[in-house]
PDB file of C-alpha atoms in Angstrom:
ATOM      1  CA  MET A   1     -36.002 -18.841  62.446  1.00 38.00           C
ATOM      2  CA  ALA A   2     -32.868 -20.990  62.115  1.00 39.00           C
ATOM      3  CA  THR A   3     -33.290 -24.649  60.997  1.00 40.00           C
ATOM      4  CA  SER A   4     -31.231 -27.214  62.817  1.00 40.00           C
ATOM      5  CA  THR A   5     -28.721 -29.126  60.729  1.00 44.00           C
ATOM      6  CA  ILE A   6     -29.930 -32.702  60.094  1.00 44.00           C
ATOM      7  CA  THR A   7     -27.099 -35.121  60.389  1.00 40.00           C
ATOM      8  CA  GLU A   8     -26.931 -38.216  58.147  1.00 43.00           C
ATOM      9  CA  ALA A   9     -28.050 -41.475  59.521  1.00 38.00           C
ATOM     10  CA  ALA A  10     -25.362 -43.962  60.504  1.00 37.00           C
ATOM     11  CA  PRO A  11     -24.902 -46.525  57.792  1.00 38.00           C
ATOM     12  CA  GLN A  12     -26.539 -49.847  58.725  1.00 37.00           C
ATOM     13  CA  ASN A  13     -24.987 -53.291  58.157  1.00 35.00           C
ATOM     14  CA  GLY A  14     -27.318 -55.544  60.123  1.00 33.00           C
ATOM     15  CA  PRO A  15     -30.506 -57.308  58.914  1.00 31.00           C
ATOM     16  CA  SER A  16     -32.915 -54.630  60.376  1.00 35.00           C
ATOM     17  CA  ASN A  17     -33.553 -50.839  60.426  1.00 42.00           C
ATOM     18  CA  GLY A  18     -33.420 -50.361  56.703  1.00 51.00           C
ATOM     19  CA  ALA A  19     -30.390 -52.427  56.076  1.00 62.00           C
ATOM     20  CA  THR A  20     -31.715 -53.831  52.753  1.00 71.00           C
ATOM     21  CA  SER A  21     -32.070 -50.499  51.107  1.00 78.00           C
ATOM     22  CA  THR A  22     -28.802 -49.260  52.587  1.00 80.00           C
ATOM     23  CA  ASN A  23     -27.024 -52.286  51.290  1.00 88.00           C
ATOM     24  CA  LYS A  24     -28.446 -51.733  47.881  1.00 91.00           C
ATOM     25  CA  PHE A  25     -27.015 -48.279  48.069  1.00 94.00           C
ATOM     26  CA  PHE A  26     -23.601 -49.643  48.885  1.00 93.00           C
ATOM     27  CA  ASP A  27     -23.970 -52.038  45.988  1.00 93.00           C
ATOM     28  CA  ASP A  28     -24.916 -49.261  43.615  1.00 95.00           C
ATOM     29  CA  VAL A  29     -21.966 -47.025  44.389  1.00 95.00           C
ATOM     30  CA  HIS A  30     -19.447 -49.953  44.581  1.00 90.00           C
ATOM     31  CA  PHE A  31     -16.985 -48.492  47.080  1.00 94.00           C
ATOM     32  CA  LEU A  32     -14.082 -50.284  48.839  1.00 95.00           C
ATOM     33  CA  GLY A  33     -13.661 -50.225  52.665  1.00 96.00           C
ATOM     34  CA  ASP A  34     -11.914 -52.301  55.258  1.00 95.00           C
ATOM     35  CA  LYS A  35     -11.967 -56.046  55.887  1.00 94.00           C
ATOM     36  CA  GLU A  36     -14.444 -55.779  58.855  1.00 95.00           C
ATOM     37  CA  GLY A  37     -16.974 -53.624  57.052  1.00 91.00           C
ATOM     38  CA  LYS A  38     -16.647 -50.706  59.346  1.00 94.00           C
ATOM     39  CA  VAL A  39     -15.241 -48.246  56.796  1.00 96.00           C
ATOM     40  CA  VAL A  40     -18.272 -47.432  54.728  1.00 94.00           C
ATOM     41  CA  ILE A  41     -19.255 -44.547  52.377  1.00 96.00           C
ATOM     42  CA  ARG A  42     -21.982 -42.112  53.574  1.00 96.00           C
ATOM     43  CA  SER A  43     -25.573 -42.896  52.504  1.00 96.00           C
ATOM     44  CA  PRO A  44     -28.890 -41.124  52.447  1.00 96.00           C
ATOM     45  CA  PRO A  45     -30.412 -40.921  55.998  1.00 95.00           C
ATOM     46  CA  THR A  46     -33.734 -42.483  56.844  1.00 93.00           C
ATOM     47  CA  PHE A  47     -36.378 -40.773  59.025  1.00 94.00           C
ATOM     48  CA  SER A  48     -39.071 -41.811  61.370  1.00 93.00           C
ATOM     49  CA  ASN A  49     -40.435 -38.246  61.596  1.00 93.00           C
ATOM     50  CA  PRO A  50     -41.728 -36.738  58.350  1.00 93.00           C
ATOM     51  CA  GLU A  51     -40.900 -33.235  59.590  1.00 95.00           C
ATOM     52  CA  ASP A  52     -37.244 -34.216  59.937  1.00 96.00           C
ATOM     53  CA  GLU A  53     -37.365 -35.649  56.513  1.00 97.00           C
ATOM     54  CA  ARG A  54     -38.781 -32.354  55.105  1.00 98.00           C
ATOM     55  CA  ALA A  55     -36.147 -30.317  56.850  1.00 98.00           C
ATOM     56  CA  TYR A  56     -33.392 -32.473  55.413  1.00 98.00           C
ATOM     57  CA  GLN A  57     -34.697 -32.299  51.980  1.00 98.00           C
ATOM     58  CA  LYS A  58     -35.185 -28.532  52.097  1.00 98.00           C
ATOM     59  CA  GLN A  59     -31.620 -28.130  53.296  1.00 98.00           C
ATOM     60  CA  HIS A  60     -30.407 -29.898  50.232  1.00 98.00           C
ATOM     61  CA  LEU A  61     -32.743 -27.961  48.032  1.00 98.00           C
ATOM     62  CA  ALA A  62     -31.442 -24.642  49.266  1.00 98.00           C
ATOM     63  CA  ALA A  63     -27.897 -25.829  48.881  1.00 98.00           C
ATOM     64  CA  ALA A  64     -28.583 -26.818  45.300  1.00 98.00           C
ATOM     65  CA  PHE A  65     -29.350 -23.201  44.394  1.00 98.00           C
ATOM     66  CA  ARG A  66     -25.979 -22.198  45.955  1.00 98.00           C
ATOM     67  CA  VAL A  67     -24.225 -24.909  43.867  1.00 98.00           C
ATOM     68  CA  PHE A  68     -25.954 -23.698  40.791  1.00 98.00           C
ATOM     69  CA  ALA A  69     -24.779 -20.170  41.442  1.00 98.00           C
ATOM     70  CA  ARG A  70     -21.153 -21.476  41.783  1.00 97.00           C
ATOM     71  CA  GLN A  71     -21.504 -23.314  38.519  1.00 97.00           C
ATOM     72  CA  GLY A  72     -22.656 -20.077  36.809  1.00 97.00           C
ATOM     73  CA  PHE A  73     -26.158 -21.317  36.136  1.00 97.00           C
ATOM     74  CA  ASP A  74     -27.774 -18.119  37.328  1.00 94.00           C
ATOM     75  CA  GLU A  75     -29.186 -15.580  34.876  1.00 92.00           C
ATOM     76  CA  GLY A  76     -31.624 -12.919  36.086  1.00 92.00           C
ATOM     77  CA  VAL A  77     -34.922 -14.412  37.126  1.00 91.00           C
ATOM     78  CA  ALA A  78     -34.486 -17.503  34.896  1.00 92.00           C
ATOM     79  CA  GLY A  79     -34.009 -20.904  36.468  1.00 96.00           C
ATOM     80  CA  HIS A  80     -35.802 -22.901  39.010  1.00 98.00           C
ATOM     81  CA  ILE A  81     -35.500 -26.127  41.021  1.00 98.00           C
ATOM     82  CA  SER A  82     -38.476 -27.784  42.562  1.00 98.00           C
ATOM     83  CA  LEU A  83     -38.879 -30.472  45.305  1.00 98.00           C
ATOM     84  CA  ARG A  84     -41.924 -32.501  45.949  1.00 98.00           C
ATOM     85  CA  ASP A  85     -43.107 -32.160  49.476  1.00 98.00           C
ATOM     86  CA  PRO A  86     -42.491 -35.443  51.359  1.00 95.00           C
ATOM     87  CA  THR A  87     -45.773 -35.180  53.332  1.00 94.00           C
ATOM     88  CA  ASN A  88     -48.089 -33.961  50.571  1.00 96.00           C
ATOM     89  CA  PRO A  89     -46.998 -35.133  47.047  1.00 96.00           C
ATOM     90  CA  ASP A  90     -49.363 -32.659  45.390  1.00 97.00           C
ATOM     91  CA  HIS A  91     -47.357 -29.792  46.828  1.00 98.00           C
ATOM     92  CA  PHE A  92     -43.824 -28.737  46.020  1.00 98.00           C
ATOM     93  CA  TRP A  93     -41.087 -26.374  47.174  1.00 98.00           C
ATOM     94  CA  ILE A  94     -39.448 -23.942  44.882  1.00 98.00           C
ATOM     95  CA  ASN A  95     -37.392 -20.801  44.818  1.00 98.00           C
ATOM     96  CA  PRO A  96     -38.879 -17.254  45.218  1.00 98.00           C
ATOM     97  CA  LEU A  97     -38.957 -15.177  41.985  1.00 97.00           C
ATOM     98  CA  SER A  98     -36.095 -12.532  41.797  1.00 95.00           C
ATOM     99  CA  THR A  99     -33.920 -13.966  44.546  1.00 97.00           C
ATOM    100  CA  HIS A 100     -30.352 -14.764  43.443  1.00 97.00           C
ATOM    101  CA  PHE A 101     -29.445 -18.375  43.680  1.00 98.00           C
ATOM    102  CA  SER A 102     -26.368 -17.525  45.785  1.00 98.00           C
ATOM    103  CA  LEU A 103     -28.537 -15.946  48.443  1.00 98.00           C
ATOM    104  CA  ILE A 104     -31.270 -18.617  48.901  1.00 98.00           C
ATOM    105  CA  ARG A 105     -31.647 -20.080  52.327  1.00 98.00           C
ATOM    106  CA  VAL A 106     -34.036 -22.726  53.643  1.00 98.00           C
ATOM    107  CA  SER A 107     -36.329 -20.049  54.990  1.00 98.00           C
ATOM    108  CA  ASP A 108     -36.629 -18.452  51.442  1.00 98.00           C
ATOM    109  CA  LEU A 109     -38.194 -21.646  49.896  1.00 98.00           C
ATOM    110  CA  VAL A 110     -41.785 -21.224  48.774  1.00 98.00           C
ATOM    111  CA  LEU A 111     -44.435 -24.030  49.132  1.00 98.00           C
ATOM    112  CA  VAL A 112     -47.075 -24.126  46.320  1.00 98.00           C
ATOM    113  CA  ASN A 113     -50.028 -26.330  45.709  1.00 97.00           C
ATOM    114  CA  GLU A 114     -51.167 -27.997  42.458  1.00 96.00           C
ATOM    115  CA  HIS A 115     -52.921 -24.725  41.418  1.00 96.00           C
ATOM    116  CA  GLY A 116     -49.782 -22.639  41.816  1.00 96.00           C
ATOM    117  CA  GLN A 117     -50.965 -20.905  44.892  1.00 98.00           C
ATOM    118  CA  VAL A 118     -48.447 -19.951  47.511  1.00 98.00           C
ATOM    119  CA  LEU A 119     -49.206 -21.752  50.841  1.00 98.00           C
ATOM    120  CA  PRO A 120     -48.549 -21.076  54.452  1.00 97.00           C
ATOM    121  CA  GLY A 121     -45.644 -23.009  55.823  1.00 95.00           C
ATOM    122  CA  GLY A 122     -43.079 -21.626  53.510  1.00 98.00           C
ATOM    123  CA  ALA A 123     -41.838 -18.116  52.496  1.00 98.00           C
ATOM    124  CA  GLN A 124     -44.566 -15.756  51.483  1.00 98.00           C
ATOM    125  CA  HIS A 125     -43.038 -14.782  48.157  1.00 98.00           C
ATOM    126  CA  PRO A 126     -44.269 -14.922  44.545  1.00 98.00           C
ATOM    127  CA  ILE A 127     -42.916 -17.615  42.263  1.00 97.00           C
ATOM    128  CA  ASN A 128     -42.066 -17.838  38.591  1.00 96.00           C
ATOM    129  CA  GLY A 129     -45.147 -18.547  36.403  1.00 95.00           C
ATOM    130  CA  PRO A 130     -43.327 -20.518  33.717  1.00 94.00           C
ATOM    131  CA  ALA A 131     -41.557 -22.480  36.524  1.00 96.00           C
ATOM    132  CA  PHE A 132     -44.950 -23.559  37.898  1.00 97.00           C
ATOM    133  CA  ALA A 133     -46.129 -24.426  34.407  1.00 96.00           C
ATOM    134  CA  ILE A 134     -43.197 -26.774  33.892  1.00 96.00           C
ATOM    135  CA  HIS A 135     -42.591 -28.302  37.276  1.00 97.00           C
ATOM    136  CA  SER A 136     -46.231 -28.951  38.178  1.00 97.00           C
ATOM    137  CA  GLU A 137     -46.761 -30.978  35.064  1.00 97.00           C
ATOM    138  CA  ILE A 138     -43.583 -33.002  35.584  1.00 98.00           C
ATOM    139  CA  HIS A 139     -44.490 -33.792  39.139  1.00 98.00           C
ATOM    140  CA  LYS A 140     -47.946 -34.668  38.087  1.00 97.00           C
ATOM    141  CA  ALA A 141     -46.776 -37.006  35.174  1.00 98.00           C
ATOM    142  CA  ARG A 142     -43.842 -38.614  36.985  1.00 98.00           C
ATOM    143  CA  PRO A 143     -44.673 -39.578  40.588  1.00 97.00           C
ATOM    144  CA  ASP A 144     -41.370 -41.623  40.560  1.00 98.00           C
ATOM    145  CA  LEU A 145     -39.476 -38.170  40.393  1.00 98.00           C
ATOM    146  CA  ASN A 146     -39.344 -35.798  43.324  1.00 98.00           C
ATOM    147  CA  ALA A 147     -37.149 -33.092  42.016  1.00 98.00           C
ATOM    148  CA  ALA A 148     -36.676 -31.149  38.796  1.00 98.00           C
ATOM    149  CA  CYS A 149     -33.925 -28.597  37.738  1.00 98.00           C
ATOM    150  CA  HIS A 150     -34.060 -26.085  35.007  1.00 98.00           C
ATOM    151  CA  ALA A 151     -31.622 -23.193  34.465  1.00 96.00           C
ATOM    152  CA  HIS A 152     -30.323 -21.291  31.458  1.00 94.00           C
ATOM    153  CA  SER A 153     -26.747 -22.636  31.412  1.00 97.00           C
ATOM    154  CA  VAL A 154     -24.497 -21.600  28.518  1.00 97.00           C
ATOM    155  CA  TYR A 155     -23.658 -24.955  27.148  1.00 98.00           C
ATOM    156  CA  GLY A 156     -27.195 -26.354  27.621  1.00 98.00           C
ATOM    157  CA  LYS A 157     -28.611 -23.400  25.708  1.00 97.00           C
ATOM    158  CA  ALA A 158     -26.068 -23.747  22.840  1.00 98.00           C
ATOM    159  CA  PHE A 159     -26.587 -27.468  22.515  1.00 98.00           C
ATOM    160  CA  SER A 160     -30.357 -27.255  22.583  1.00 98.00           C
ATOM    161  CA  CYS A 161     -30.450 -25.520  19.169  1.00 97.00           C
ATOM    162  CA  PHE A 162     -29.584 -28.994  17.581  1.00 97.00           C
ATOM    163  CA  ALA A 163     -32.678 -30.557  19.095  1.00 97.00           C
ATOM    164  CA  ARG A 164     -30.885 -33.829  19.615  1.00 97.00           C
ATOM    165  CA  PRO A 165     -29.543 -35.878  22.489  1.00 98.00           C
ATOM    166  CA  ILE A 166     -25.780 -35.998  23.275  1.00 98.00           C
ATOM    167  CA  GLU A 167     -23.788 -38.879  21.704  1.00 98.00           C
ATOM    168  CA  MET A 168     -22.303 -41.826  23.545  1.00 98.00           C
ATOM    169  CA  LEU A 169     -18.669 -40.764  22.965  1.00 98.00           C
ATOM    170  CA  TYR A 170     -17.065 -40.844  26.465  1.00 97.00           C
ATOM    171  CA  GLN A 171     -17.687 -42.366  29.815  1.00 97.00           C
ATOM    172  CA  ASP A 172     -19.581 -39.405  31.471  1.00 98.00           C
ATOM    173  CA  ALA A 173     -22.072 -39.339  28.645  1.00 98.00           C
ATOM    174  CA  LEU A 174     -23.147 -42.895  29.565  1.00 98.00           C
ATOM    175  CA  ARG A 175     -25.016 -41.481  32.591  1.00 98.00           C
ATOM    176  CA  PHE A 176     -27.671 -40.514  29.904  1.00 98.00           C
ATOM    177  CA  TYR A 177     -27.573 -43.598  27.926  1.00 98.00           C
ATOM    178  CA  ASN A 178     -31.233 -44.248  26.865  1.00 98.00           C
ATOM    179  CA  ASP A 179     -32.084 -41.750  29.653  1.00 98.00           C
ATOM    180  CA  LEU A 180     -32.225 -38.485  27.758  1.00 98.00           C
ATOM    181  CA  ALA A 181     -35.248 -37.257  25.851  1.00 98.00           C
ATOM    182  CA  VAL A 182     -35.644 -34.330  23.447  1.00 98.00           C
ATOM    183  CA  TYR A 183     -38.590 -31.915  23.208  1.00 97.00           C
ATOM    184  CA  PRO A 184     -38.447 -31.088  19.467  1.00 96.00           C
ATOM    185  CA  ARG A 185     -40.245 -27.830  19.328  1.00 95.00           C
ATOM    186  CA  TYR A 186     -40.065 -24.342  20.655  1.00 94.00           C
ATOM    187  CA  GLY A 187     -43.352 -22.633  21.685  1.00 85.00           C
ATOM    188  CA  GLY A 188     -42.027 -19.409  23.286  1.00 86.00           C
ATOM    189  CA  THR A 189     -41.838 -18.687  26.961  1.00 86.00           C
ATOM    190  CA  VAL A 190     -43.757 -21.353  28.868  1.00 85.00           C
ATOM    191  CA  LEU A 191     -46.848 -19.598  30.083  1.00 83.00           C
ATOM    192  CA  SER A 192     -49.358 -22.458  30.179  1.00 88.00           C
ATOM    193  CA  THR A 193     -49.564 -25.820  31.855  1.00 93.00           C
ATOM    194  CA  GLU A 194     -50.476 -27.170  28.471  1.00 94.00           C
ATOM    195  CA  GLU A 195     -46.969 -26.449  27.325  1.00 94.00           C
ATOM    196  CA  GLY A 196     -45.561 -27.941  30.558  1.00 95.00           C
ATOM    197  CA  ALA A 197     -47.652 -31.101  29.901  1.00 96.00           C
ATOM    198  CA  ARG A 198     -46.086 -31.376  26.512  1.00 96.00           C
ATOM    199  CA  ILE A 199     -42.679 -31.076  27.952  1.00 97.00           C
ATOM    200  CA  ALA A 200     -43.565 -33.750  30.621  1.00 97.00           C
ATOM    201  CA  LYS A 201     -44.890 -35.990  27.796  1.00 97.00           C
ATOM    202  CA  ALA A 202     -41.587 -35.535  25.987  1.00 97.00           C
ATOM    203  CA  LEU A 203     -39.639 -36.667  29.100  1.00 98.00           C
ATOM    204  CA  GLY A 204     -41.631 -39.928  28.856  1.00 97.00           C
ATOM    205  CA  PRO A 205     -42.243 -42.596  31.478  1.00 97.00           C
ATOM    206  CA  THR A 206     -38.574 -43.419  32.247  1.00 97.00           C
ATOM    207  CA  CYS A 207     -36.106 -40.690  31.235  1.00 98.00           C
ATOM    208  CA  ARG A 208     -34.732 -38.434  33.891  1.00 98.00           C
ATOM    209  CA  SER A 209     -33.596 -35.625  31.591  1.00 98.00           C
ATOM    210  CA  VAL A 210     -34.809 -33.731  28.511  1.00 98.00           C
ATOM    211  CA  ILE A 211     -33.286 -31.243  26.037  1.00 98.00           C
ATOM    212  CA  LEU A 212     -35.722 -28.485  25.203  1.00 97.00           C
ATOM    213  CA  GLN A 213     -35.178 -27.276  21.636  1.00 97.00           C
ATOM    214  CA  ASN A 214     -33.988 -23.703  21.373  1.00 97.00           C
ATOM    215  CA  HIS A 215     -34.338 -23.387  25.085  1.00 96.00           C
ATOM    216  CA  GLY A 216     -32.038 -25.524  27.355  1.00 96.00           C
ATOM    217  CA  MET A 217     -32.539 -28.653  29.520  1.00 97.00           C
ATOM    218  CA  ILE A 218     -34.342 -30.054  32.454  1.00 98.00           C
ATOM    219  CA  THR A 219     -32.965 -32.868  34.728  1.00 98.00           C
ATOM    220  CA  CYS A 220     -34.931 -34.754  37.342  1.00 98.00           C
ATOM    221  CA  GLY A 221     -34.312 -37.282  39.988  1.00 98.00           C
ATOM    222  CA  ARG A 222     -35.760 -39.176  43.033  1.00 98.00           C
ATOM    223  CA  THR A 223     -33.831 -36.682  45.241  1.00 98.00           C
ATOM    224  CA  VAL A 224     -32.880 -33.061  44.617  1.00 98.00           C
ATOM    225  CA  ASP A 225     -29.279 -34.213  44.968  1.00 98.00           C
ATOM    226  CA  GLU A 226     -29.723 -36.443  41.924  1.00 98.00           C
ATOM    227  CA  ALA A 227     -31.409 -33.965  39.866  1.00 98.00           C
ATOM    228  CA  ALA A 228     -28.894 -31.232  40.589  1.00 98.00           C
ATOM    229  CA  PHE A 229     -25.857 -33.433  39.918  1.00 98.00           C
ATOM    230  CA  LEU A 230     -27.442 -34.551  36.606  1.00 98.00           C
ATOM    231  CA  PHE A 231     -27.858 -31.001  35.575  1.00 98.00           C
ATOM    232  CA  ILE A 232     -24.084 -30.240  36.194  1.00 98.00           C
ATOM    233  CA  ALA A 233     -23.187 -33.402  34.339  1.00 98.00           C
ATOM    234  CA  LEU A 234     -25.434 -32.851  31.317  1.00 98.00           C
ATOM    235  CA  ASP A 235     -24.265 -29.222  30.920  1.00 98.00           C
ATOM    236  CA  ARG A 236     -20.674 -30.471  30.892  1.00 98.00           C
ATOM    237  CA  CYS A 237     -21.561 -33.159  28.449  1.00 98.00           C
ATOM    238  CA  CYS A 238     -23.118 -30.550  26.124  1.00 98.00           C
ATOM    239  CA  HIS A 239     -19.907 -28.634  26.319  1.00 98.00           C
ATOM    240  CA  ALA A 240     -17.856 -31.808  25.617  1.00 98.00           C
ATOM    241  CA  GLN A 241     -20.130 -32.755  22.719  1.00 98.00           C
ATOM    242  CA  MET A 242     -19.704 -29.379  20.907  1.00 98.00           C
ATOM    243  CA  MET A 243     -15.948 -29.617  21.383  1.00 98.00           C
ATOM    244  CA  ALA A 244     -15.940 -33.068  19.878  1.00 97.00           C
ATOM    245  CA  ASN A 245     -18.095 -31.960  16.960  1.00 97.00           C
ATOM    246  CA  ALA A 246     -15.742 -29.031  16.349  1.00 97.00           C
ATOM    247  CA  ALA A 247     -12.608 -31.169  16.344  1.00 97.00           C
ATOM    248  CA  ALA A 248     -14.143 -33.995  14.183  1.00 97.00           C
ATOM    249  CA  GLY A 249     -12.862 -34.301  10.589  1.00 96.00           C
ATOM    250  CA  PRO A 250     -10.915 -36.551   8.262  1.00 96.00           C
ATOM    251  CA  GLY A 251      -8.478 -38.617  10.382  1.00 96.00           C
ATOM    252  CA  TRP A 252     -10.372 -37.486  13.521  1.00 97.00           C
ATOM    253  CA  GLU A 253     -13.627 -39.414  13.283  1.00 97.00           C
ATOM    254  CA  LYS A 254     -15.630 -39.843  16.324  1.00 97.00           C
ATOM    255  CA  VAL A 255     -15.488 -43.283  17.984  1.00 97.00           C
ATOM    256  CA  TYR A 256     -18.685 -44.435  19.608  1.00 98.00           C
ATOM    257  CA  ILE A 257     -19.020 -46.658  22.722  1.00 98.00           C
ATOM    258  CA  ASN A 258     -20.785 -49.875  21.929  1.00 97.00           C
ATOM    259  CA  LYS A 259     -24.168 -50.974  23.375  1.00 97.00           C
ATOM    260  CA  GLU A 260     -22.897 -53.631  25.939  1.00 97.00           C
ATOM    261  CA  GLU A 261     -20.441 -51.251  27.618  1.00 97.00           C
ATOM    262  CA  ALA A 262     -22.893 -48.388  27.486  1.00 97.00           C
ATOM    263  CA  GLU A 263     -25.646 -50.304  29.265  1.00 97.00           C
ATOM    264  CA  MET A 264     -23.289 -51.580  31.917  1.00 97.00           C
ATOM    265  CA  THR A 265     -21.746 -48.170  32.619  1.00 97.00           C
ATOM    266  CA  HIS A 266     -25.094 -46.457  32.726  1.00 97.00           C
ATOM    267  CA  ARG A 267     -26.204 -48.974  35.254  1.00 96.00           C
ATOM    268  CA  LYS A 268     -23.157 -48.688  37.394  1.00 95.00           C
ATOM    269  CA  SER A 269     -22.300 -44.993  37.009  1.00 94.00           C
ATOM    270  CA  GLY A 270     -25.620 -43.270  36.329  1.00 97.00           C
ATOM    271  CA  ASN A 271     -27.884 -44.848  38.924  1.00 97.00           C
ATOM    272  CA  SER A 272     -29.764 -42.723  41.469  1.00 97.00           C
ATOM    273  CA  SER A 273     -27.563 -43.825  44.308  1.00 97.00           C
ATOM    274  CA  LYS A 274     -24.376 -42.706  42.477  1.00 97.00           C
ATOM    275  CA  MET A 275     -25.914 -39.497  41.482  1.00 98.00           C
ATOM    276  CA  TRP A 276     -26.842 -38.692  45.209  1.00 98.00           C
ATOM    277  CA  LEU A 277     -23.361 -39.470  46.326  1.00 98.00           C
ATOM    278  CA  ALA A 278     -21.852 -37.302  43.463  1.00 98.00           C
ATOM    279  CA  PHE A 279     -23.678 -34.291  44.686  1.00 98.00           C
ATOM    280  CA  GLN A 280     -22.596 -34.490  48.416  1.00 98.00           C
ATOM    281  CA  PRO A 281     -19.112 -32.858  47.825  1.00 98.00           C
ATOM    282  CA  TYR A 282     -20.944 -29.792  46.274  1.00 98.00           C
ATOM    283  CA  TYR A 283     -23.349 -29.686  49.254  1.00 98.00           C
ATOM    284  CA  ASP A 284     -20.399 -29.885  51.718  1.00 98.00           C
ATOM    285  CA  GLN A 285     -18.698 -27.042  49.889  1.00 98.00           C
ATOM    286  CA  VAL A 286     -21.561 -24.562  50.037  1.00 98.00           C
ATOM    287  CA  VAL A 287     -22.557 -25.410  53.596  1.00 98.00           C
ATOM    288  CA  LYS A 288     -18.953 -25.028  54.760  1.00 98.00           C
ATOM    289  CA  GLU A 289     -18.607 -21.757  52.861  1.00 97.00           C
ATOM    290  CA  ASP A 290     -21.850 -20.330  54.385  1.00 98.00           C
ATOM    291  CA  PRO A 291     -23.699 -22.389  57.080  1.00 98.00           C
ATOM    292  CA  GLY A 292     -26.534 -19.792  56.818  1.00 97.00           C
ATOM    293  CA  VAL A 293     -27.896 -21.527  53.728  1.00 98.00           C
ATOM    294  CA  LEU A 294     -29.456 -23.997  56.312  1.00 98.00           C
ATOM    295  CA  GLU A 295     -31.368 -21.256  58.161  1.00 97.00           C
TER     296      GLU A 295
END
């Protein structure tokens, strides 16, 4: 059955109807508009009906898989993105096992409970066992995070063998300033929730992203938009880091960004609002290319 497109709520400038949170969003993304305040950047919608909220979030989850396919993050049956269900926080939505990212639609998304059992209400397809082992523990440990992404990207895999975070060498890396953990062990394919719990513990109470030694990386966010954009950004940072390492030498020493500028830039350019906004052009692209992703 086709799912109707959820349009974004109109930006709010008055003192009611969610204006406080919307104004904070505007402050976080620090855009410029017109003198009268009528020209404003788009912002996340708000919903009075939880079913509408779920439909909107599932559309962005399905689109995230399409975006990952365009970025080359697909590899066989590896890779998964999960989204906490907005009406039942113990359940989450995830991709079906053995469906290519580029083909996933809203109707393909699978709803699972805290025991890894496929539930009615979503597609009746099996899911990836290691995906449940990882994502269930992250959702359990971090109620502040609603989405998590893991895929076997080339640069993420390559950089993971160093078991260290990226360095603060350039502006885009500052999205991850004091916000990138490392899981410093490799225990083979993740088959148990015990291993998933260790990964969640490595993520810690505040970080949104973690490098998995000899494996790859996971990024998380309050929205799937945030988590997905952070994954794209971190993969590119891994690439840039390795290029910088390869070029470094006498006369070409790396210059690091100092603490004050790093903290300010992380706050301004790495916040959740900015990450949500950064994902929207990718969302627009895949929906325009194939509106069927929303079905």
